[in-house]
GROMACS .gro file of C-alpha atoms in nm:
model
  317
    1UNK     CA    1  -2.287   3.109   0.958
    2UNK     CA    2  -2.472   2.987   0.681
    3UNK     CA    3  -2.345   2.658   0.485
    4UNK     CA    4  -2.450   2.679   0.103
    5UNK     CA    5  -2.617   2.441  -0.088
    6UNK     CA    6  -2.314   2.323  -0.287
    7UNK     CA    7  -2.116   2.235   0.044
    8UNK     CA    8  -2.383   2.043   0.186
    9UNK     CA    9  -2.425   1.859  -0.138
   10UNK     CA   10  -2.038   1.804  -0.127
   11UNK     CA   11  -2.031   1.664   0.246
   12UNK     CA   12  -2.340   1.447   0.132
   13UNK     CA   13  -2.161   1.285  -0.144
   14UNK     CA   14  -1.851   1.247   0.090
   15UNK     CA   15  -2.055   1.045   0.351
   16UNK     CA   16  -2.226   0.836   0.133
   17UNK     CA   17  -1.918   0.744  -0.085
   18UNK     CA   18  -1.739   0.641   0.280
   19UNK     CA   19  -2.068   0.464   0.373
   20UNK     CA   20  -2.074   0.278   0.106
   21UNK     CA   21  -1.722   0.174   0.091
   22UNK     CA   22  -1.765   0.078   0.438
   23UNK     CA   23  -2.042  -0.150   0.321
   24UNK     CA   24  -1.799  -0.320   0.074
   25UNK     CA   25  -1.524  -0.333   0.326
   26UNK     CA   26  -1.789  -0.541   0.552
   27UNK     CA   27  -1.868  -0.750   0.238
   28UNK     CA   28  -1.509  -0.832   0.133
   29UNK     CA   29  -1.427  -0.915   0.487
   30UNK     CA   30  -1.664  -1.178   0.475
   31UNK     CA   31  -1.605  -1.307   0.148
   32UNK     CA   32  -1.274  -1.244  -0.004
   33UNK     CA   33  -1.037  -1.161   0.311
   34UNK     CA   34  -0.739  -1.403   0.374
   35UNK     CA   35  -0.608  -1.290   0.685
   36UNK     CA   36  -0.887  -1.139   0.896
   37UNK     CA   37  -0.919  -1.474   1.082
   38UNK     CA   38  -0.548  -1.419   1.177
   39UNK     CA   39  -0.607  -1.081   1.301
   40UNK     CA   40  -0.873  -1.199   1.514
   41UNK     CA   41  -0.589  -1.445   1.722
   42UNK     CA   42  -0.356  -1.098   1.713
   43UNK     CA   43  -0.620  -0.895   1.872
   44UNK     CA   44  -0.660  -1.127   2.127
   45UNK     CA   45  -0.278  -1.201   2.202
   46UNK     CA   46  -0.238  -0.849   2.261
   47UNK     CA   47  -0.580  -0.800   2.443
   48UNK     CA   48  -0.444  -1.055   2.652
   49UNK     CA   49  -0.083  -0.935   2.725
   50UNK     CA   50  -0.139  -0.768   3.026
   51UNK     CA   51  -0.029  -0.441   2.922
   52UNK     CA   52   0.084  -0.236   2.619
   53UNK     CA   53   0.476  -0.260   2.696
   54UNK     CA   54   0.407  -0.670   2.734
   55UNK     CA   55   0.223  -0.651   2.398
   56UNK     CA   56   0.505  -0.437   2.272
   57UNK     CA   57   0.805  -0.645   2.378
   58UNK     CA   58   0.599  -0.991   2.379
   59UNK     CA   59   0.517  -0.990   2.037
   60UNK     CA   60   0.655  -0.947   1.691
   61UNK     CA   61   0.428  -0.671   1.555
   62UNK     CA   62   0.532  -0.295   1.485
   63UNK     CA   63   0.514  -0.074   1.774
   64UNK     CA   64   0.322   0.168   1.660
   65UNK     CA   65   0.014  -0.098   1.504
   66UNK     CA   66   0.016  -0.276   1.867
   67UNK     CA   67  -0.023   0.066   2.071
   68UNK     CA   68  -0.345   0.103   1.839
   69UNK     CA   69  -0.473  -0.238   1.837
   70UNK     CA   70  -0.403  -0.240   2.264
   71UNK     CA   71  -0.647   0.075   2.236
   72UNK     CA   72  -0.908  -0.082   2.044
   73UNK     CA   73  -0.919  -0.367   2.267
   74UNK     CA   74  -1.013  -0.160   2.574
   75UNK     CA   75  -1.291  -0.066   2.354
   76UNK     CA   76  -1.417  -0.346   2.208
   77UNK     CA   77  -1.455  -0.686   2.315
   78UNK     CA   78  -1.517  -0.832   1.955
   79UNK     CA   79  -1.219  -0.886   1.756
   80UNK     CA   80  -1.374  -0.827   1.429
   81UNK     CA   81  -1.556  -0.488   1.551
   82UNK     CA   82  -1.208  -0.345   1.591
   83UNK     CA   83  -1.105  -0.487   1.286
   84UNK     CA   84  -1.399  -0.333   1.091
   85UNK     CA   85  -1.341   0.024   1.317
   86UNK     CA   86  -0.988  -0.008   1.204
   87UNK     CA   87  -1.060  -0.049   0.837
   88UNK     CA   88  -1.305   0.203   0.828
   89UNK     CA   89  -1.103   0.480   0.940
   90UNK     CA   90  -0.834   0.401   0.685
   91UNK     CA   91  -1.086   0.374   0.413
   92UNK     CA   92  -1.230   0.733   0.530
   93UNK     CA   93  -0.871   0.902   0.529
   94UNK     CA   94  -0.765   0.757   0.182
   95UNK     CA   95  -1.127   0.895   0.049
   96UNK     CA   96  -1.030   1.229   0.186
   97UNK     CA   97  -0.668   1.185   0.056
   98UNK     CA   98  -0.807   1.114  -0.322
   99UNK     CA   99  -1.096   1.372  -0.328
  100UNK     CA  100  -0.847   1.655  -0.177
  101UNK     CA  101  -0.569   1.567  -0.433
  102UNK     CA  102  -0.717   1.451  -0.739
  103UNK     CA  103  -0.902   1.535  -1.017
  104UNK     CA  104  -1.096   1.198  -1.142
  105UNK     CA  105  -1.230   1.068  -0.764
  106UNK     CA  106  -1.495   0.852  -0.902
  107UNK     CA  107  -1.241   0.658  -1.125
  108UNK     CA  108  -0.972   0.657  -0.875
  109UNK     CA  109  -1.193   0.533  -0.621
  110UNK     CA  110  -1.336   0.270  -0.792
  111UNK     CA  111  -0.948   0.144  -0.862
  112UNK     CA  112  -0.860   0.149  -0.504
  113UNK     CA  113  -1.180  -0.032  -0.423
  114UNK     CA  114  -1.100  -0.302  -0.656
  115UNK     CA  115  -0.743  -0.322  -0.617
  116UNK     CA  116  -0.640  -0.269  -0.307
  117UNK     CA  117  -0.954  -0.286  -0.066
  118UNK     CA  118  -0.956  -0.633  -0.090
  119UNK     CA  119  -0.595  -0.697  -0.002
  120UNK     CA  120  -0.533  -0.386   0.244
  121UNK     CA  121  -0.856  -0.306   0.472
  122UNK     CA  122  -1.033  -0.616   0.429
  123UNK     CA  123  -0.713  -0.833   0.524
  124UNK     CA  124  -0.372  -0.663   0.603
  125UNK     CA  125  -0.479  -0.382   0.836
  126UNK     CA  126  -0.093  -0.338   0.942
  127UNK     CA  127  -0.016  -0.252   0.571
  128UNK     CA  128  -0.349  -0.040   0.530
  129UNK     CA  129  -0.251   0.213   0.785
  130UNK     CA  130   0.086   0.241   0.657
  131UNK     CA  131  -0.027   0.296   0.333
  132UNK     CA  132  -0.272   0.579   0.428
  133UNK     CA  133   0.041   0.773   0.509
  134UNK     CA  134   0.190   0.665   0.187
  135UNK     CA  135  -0.088   0.764  -0.004
  136UNK     CA  136  -0.094   1.102   0.185
  137UNK     CA  137   0.293   1.163   0.112
  138UNK     CA  138   0.292   1.083  -0.264
  139UNK     CA  139  -0.056   1.293  -0.325
  140UNK     CA  140   0.084   1.642  -0.157
  141UNK     CA  141   0.191   1.878  -0.426
  142UNK     CA  142   0.472   2.043  -0.229
  143UNK     CA  143   0.805   2.007  -0.401
  144UNK     CA  144   0.959   2.122  -0.068
  145UNK     CA  145   0.878   1.866   0.209
  146UNK     CA  146   1.026   1.606   0.508
  147UNK     CA  147   0.915   1.328   0.461
  148UNK     CA  148   1.103   1.186   0.780
  149UNK     CA  149   0.798   1.213   0.991
  150UNK     CA  150   0.573   1.049   0.755
  151UNK     CA  151   0.848   0.727   0.700
  152UNK     CA  152   0.911   0.716   1.080
  153UNK     CA  153   0.510   0.692   1.146
  154UNK     CA  154   0.416   0.438   0.846
  155UNK     CA  155   0.696   0.215   0.994
  156UNK     CA  156   0.570   0.229   1.300
  157UNK     CA  157   0.259   0.053   1.140
  158UNK     CA  158   0.418  -0.163   0.855
  159UNK     CA  159   0.793  -0.237   0.778
  160UNK     CA  160   0.669  -0.134   0.411
  161UNK     CA  161   0.631   0.259   0.554
  162UNK     CA  162   1.006   0.262   0.468
  163UNK     CA  163   0.952   0.320   0.111
  164UNK     CA  164   0.861   0.676   0.227
  165UNK     CA  165   1.192   0.738   0.327
  166UNK     CA  166   1.304   0.729  -0.061
  167UNK     CA  167   1.107   1.037  -0.120
  168UNK     CA  168   1.366   1.251   0.056
  169UNK     CA  169   1.546   1.210  -0.303
  170UNK     CA  170   1.250   1.259  -0.545
  171UNK     CA  171   1.427   1.553  -0.665
  172UNK     CA  172   1.715   1.348  -0.769
  173UNK     CA  173   1.562   1.029  -0.895
  174UNK     CA  174   1.884   0.897  -1.053
  175UNK     CA  175   2.053   0.891  -0.776
  176UNK     CA  176   1.761   0.770  -0.545
  177UNK     CA  177   1.713   0.465  -0.762
  178UNK     CA  178   2.074   0.391  -0.753
  179UNK     CA  179   2.104   0.450  -0.399
  180UNK     CA  180   1.799   0.199  -0.350
  181UNK     CA  181   1.904  -0.073  -0.582
  182UNK     CA  182   2.289  -0.061  -0.430
  183UNK     CA  183   2.149  -0.078  -0.064
  184UNK     CA  184   1.893  -0.368  -0.124
  185UNK     CA  185   2.210  -0.577  -0.323
  186UNK     CA  186   2.400  -0.499   0.027
  187UNK     CA  187   2.092  -0.576   0.231
  188UNK     CA  188   2.086  -0.951   0.065
  189UNK     CA  189   2.462  -1.022   0.080
  190UNK     CA  190   2.475  -0.940   0.409
  191UNK     CA  191   2.162  -1.128   0.496
  192UNK     CA  192   2.269  -1.396   0.390
  193UNK     CA  193   2.590  -1.375   0.585
  194UNK     CA  194   2.442  -1.301   0.913
  195UNK     CA  195   2.202  -1.579   0.865
  196UNK     CA  196   2.463  -1.835   0.901
  197UNK     CA  197   2.562  -1.712   1.247
  198UNK     CA  198   2.208  -1.616   1.372
  199UNK     CA  199   1.970  -1.857   1.281
  200UNK     CA  200   1.685  -1.696   1.366
  201UNK     CA  201   1.688  -1.457   1.084
  202UNK     CA  202   1.582  -1.777   0.914
  203UNK     CA  203   1.236  -1.689   1.018
  204UNK     CA  204   1.231  -1.381   0.800
  205UNK     CA  205   1.368  -1.536   0.475
  206UNK     CA  206   1.014  -1.616   0.344
  207UNK     CA  207   1.126  -1.864   0.095
  208UNK     CA  208   1.162  -2.106   0.377
  209UNK     CA  209   0.787  -2.192   0.341
  210UNK     CA  210   0.797  -2.262  -0.030
  211UNK     CA  211   0.689  -1.943  -0.147
  212UNK     CA  212   0.849  -1.760  -0.462
  213UNK     CA  213   0.789  -1.462  -0.693
  214UNK     CA  214   0.704  -1.508  -1.018
  215UNK     CA  215   0.880  -1.214  -1.246
  216UNK     CA  216   0.670  -1.330  -1.542
  217UNK     CA  217   0.353  -1.288  -1.368
  218UNK     CA  218   0.125  -1.076  -1.575
  219UNK     CA  219   0.050  -0.797  -1.279
  220UNK     CA  220   0.437  -0.776  -1.255
  221UNK     CA  221   0.486  -0.720  -1.618
  222UNK     CA  222   0.239  -0.461  -1.632
  223UNK     CA  223   0.391  -0.300  -1.348
  224UNK     CA  224   0.742  -0.316  -1.533
  225UNK     CA  225   0.581  -0.162  -1.869
  226UNK     CA  226   0.406   0.105  -1.636
  227UNK     CA  227   0.773   0.191  -1.500
  228UNK     CA  228   0.972   0.205  -1.788
  229UNK     CA  229   0.726   0.404  -1.977
  230UNK     CA  230   0.724   0.627  -1.679
  231UNK     CA  231   1.108   0.658  -1.734
  232UNK     CA  232   1.057   0.723  -2.113
  233UNK     CA  233   0.814   1.006  -2.001
  234UNK     CA  234   0.921   1.175  -1.700
  235UNK     CA  235   1.012   1.484  -1.856
  236UNK     CA  236   0.645   1.530  -1.929
  237UNK     CA  237   0.515   1.447  -1.601
  238UNK     CA  238   0.437   1.743  -1.311
  239UNK     CA  239   0.589   1.707  -0.955
  240UNK     CA  240   0.281   1.503  -0.809
  241UNK     CA  241   0.294   1.235  -1.128
  242UNK     CA  242   0.647   1.216  -1.053
  243UNK     CA  243   0.583   1.116  -0.724
  244UNK     CA  244   0.360   0.841  -0.811
  245UNK     CA  245   0.588   0.699  -1.093
  246UNK     CA  246   0.886   0.706  -0.849
  247UNK     CA  247   0.712   0.503  -0.641
  248UNK     CA  248   0.616   0.246  -0.907
  249UNK     CA  249   0.975   0.195  -1.031
  250UNK     CA  250   1.135   0.158  -0.688
  251UNK     CA  251   0.873  -0.103  -0.600
  252UNK     CA  252   0.880  -0.293  -0.945
  253UNK     CA  253   1.303  -0.287  -0.874
  254UNK     CA  254   1.272  -0.427  -0.520
  255UNK     CA  255   1.076  -0.696  -0.643
  256UNK     CA  256   1.341  -0.814  -0.852
  257UNK     CA  257   1.671  -0.738  -0.642
  258UNK     CA  258   1.494  -0.911  -0.344
  259UNK     CA  259   1.321  -1.189  -0.487
  260UNK     CA  260   1.464  -1.413  -0.230
  261UNK     CA  261   1.213  -1.226   0.021
  262UNK     CA  262   0.908  -1.315  -0.129
  263UNK     CA  263   0.637  -1.244   0.142
  264UNK     CA  264   0.817  -0.878   0.176
  265UNK     CA  265   0.880  -0.758  -0.174
  266UNK     CA  266   0.537  -0.913  -0.284
  267UNK     CA  267   0.362  -0.656  -0.039
  268UNK     CA  268   0.644  -0.382  -0.137
  269UNK     CA  269   0.501  -0.431  -0.502
  270UNK     CA  270   0.164  -0.396  -0.432
  271UNK     CA  271   0.223  -0.090  -0.218
  272UNK     CA  272   0.408   0.059  -0.489
  273UNK     CA  273   0.138   0.053  -0.726
  274UNK     CA  274  -0.045   0.291  -0.508
  275UNK     CA  275   0.171   0.537  -0.726
  276UNK     CA  276  -0.085   0.551  -1.009
  277UNK     CA  277  -0.313   0.787  -0.841
  278UNK     CA  278  -0.135   1.071  -0.886
  279UNK     CA  279   0.058   0.942  -1.225
  280UNK     CA  280  -0.294   0.890  -1.341
  281UNK     CA  281  -0.587   1.079  -1.184
  282UNK     CA  282  -0.418   1.431  -1.067
  283UNK     CA  283  -0.437   1.504  -1.428
  284UNK     CA  284  -0.428   1.353  -1.788
  285UNK     CA  285  -0.110   1.244  -1.915
  286UNK     CA  286   0.031   1.383  -2.240
  287UNK     CA  287  -0.090   1.140  -2.532
  288UNK     CA  288   0.225   0.993  -2.632
  289UNK     CA  289   0.313   0.602  -2.722
  290UNK     CA  290   0.458   0.566  -2.341
  291UNK     CA  291   0.166   0.713  -2.189
  292UNK     CA  292  -0.101   0.513  -2.415
  293UNK     CA  293   0.081   0.214  -2.304
  294UNK     CA  294   0.080   0.341  -1.918
  295UNK     CA  295  -0.306   0.351  -1.985
  296UNK     CA  296  -0.327   0.001  -2.161
  297UNK     CA  297  -0.121  -0.148  -1.870
  298UNK     CA  298  -0.308  -0.021  -1.581
  299UNK     CA  299  -0.625  -0.104  -1.757
  300UNK     CA  300  -0.512  -0.507  -1.763
  301UNK     CA  301  -0.421  -0.469  -1.436
  302UNK     CA  302  -0.754  -0.311  -1.323
  303UNK     CA  303  -0.942  -0.579  -1.483
  304UNK     CA  304  -0.680  -0.857  -1.339
  305UNK     CA  305  -0.807  -0.774  -1.020
  306UNK     CA  306  -1.181  -0.696  -1.079
  307UNK     CA  307  -1.193  -1.069  -1.269
  308UNK     CA  308  -1.069  -1.243  -0.989
  309UNK     CA  309  -1.224  -1.027  -0.746
  310UNK     CA  310  -1.584  -1.091  -0.840
  311UNK     CA  311  -1.471  -1.453  -0.871
  312UNK     CA  312  -1.406  -1.519  -0.548
  313UNK     CA  313  -1.726  -1.342  -0.450
  314UNK     CA  314  -1.936  -1.565  -0.668
  315UNK     CA  315  -1.745  -1.859  -0.547
  316UNK     CA  316  -1.876  -1.778  -0.154
  317UNK     CA  317  -2.214  -1.715  -0.278
   0.00000   0.00000   0.00000
């Protein structure tokens, strides 16, 4: 079977992009990662658990992630090697997802490397794995698709994976947003109630550590503008773009409604911005005032992350 020059060129491009991205991952792990040291501790805690069952029941991490890290502990003696290996796999899968489903691969991948790679593959590998499944789910062009299995798989890696379940109602977005909003309010109420009788739940309310959310932060305001303009432009979006817009809208709402759980909603808000990939890079938005605001808001969001990323790297050097 003969392989055309175009196919060879395409394969070479993919391999080069992934290899270069892995080098960037290693650079970010060394320079800007906030949590890689914590994953060293997690690696050895799982490795020293004795068995996978003991690791799952004795540690508080999601069972899917624990199983993967336990398997890696049998292959690697060095925790950092396991971390880089898993991050590299996540990067490769995400690049292939974007390349196979979007039109503007260079711009989309540059945006991913700047905005998401430092906080996911280079820091929060559990969230990185879950977000790979989320990205796959929102980039699928199929209108009729059962997201339940994707949601379960992602949730086994990180709690943020539950966002995928919302896509079961993507064809009824108003109903979905109302249901999610009501569920968030009820969850907040009952959690406060149960906390009075089950003190251990206090651990999961992250504001005990002095953490808080800032509803006036420029990144949240930029995301809010994108969400509002997506609502205004909803009928002008194709199905894939609507899925990206829907994820951004849900993340914006949950950030506001679950403000008593800062560490959780910060992660939810960040991951919900993955919606920009099908929204902006699957095809061009029709030129309207809301779409111009979407582009400008995302440009600010990108430049904001690029500025602080370069600043951290320069400080390290």
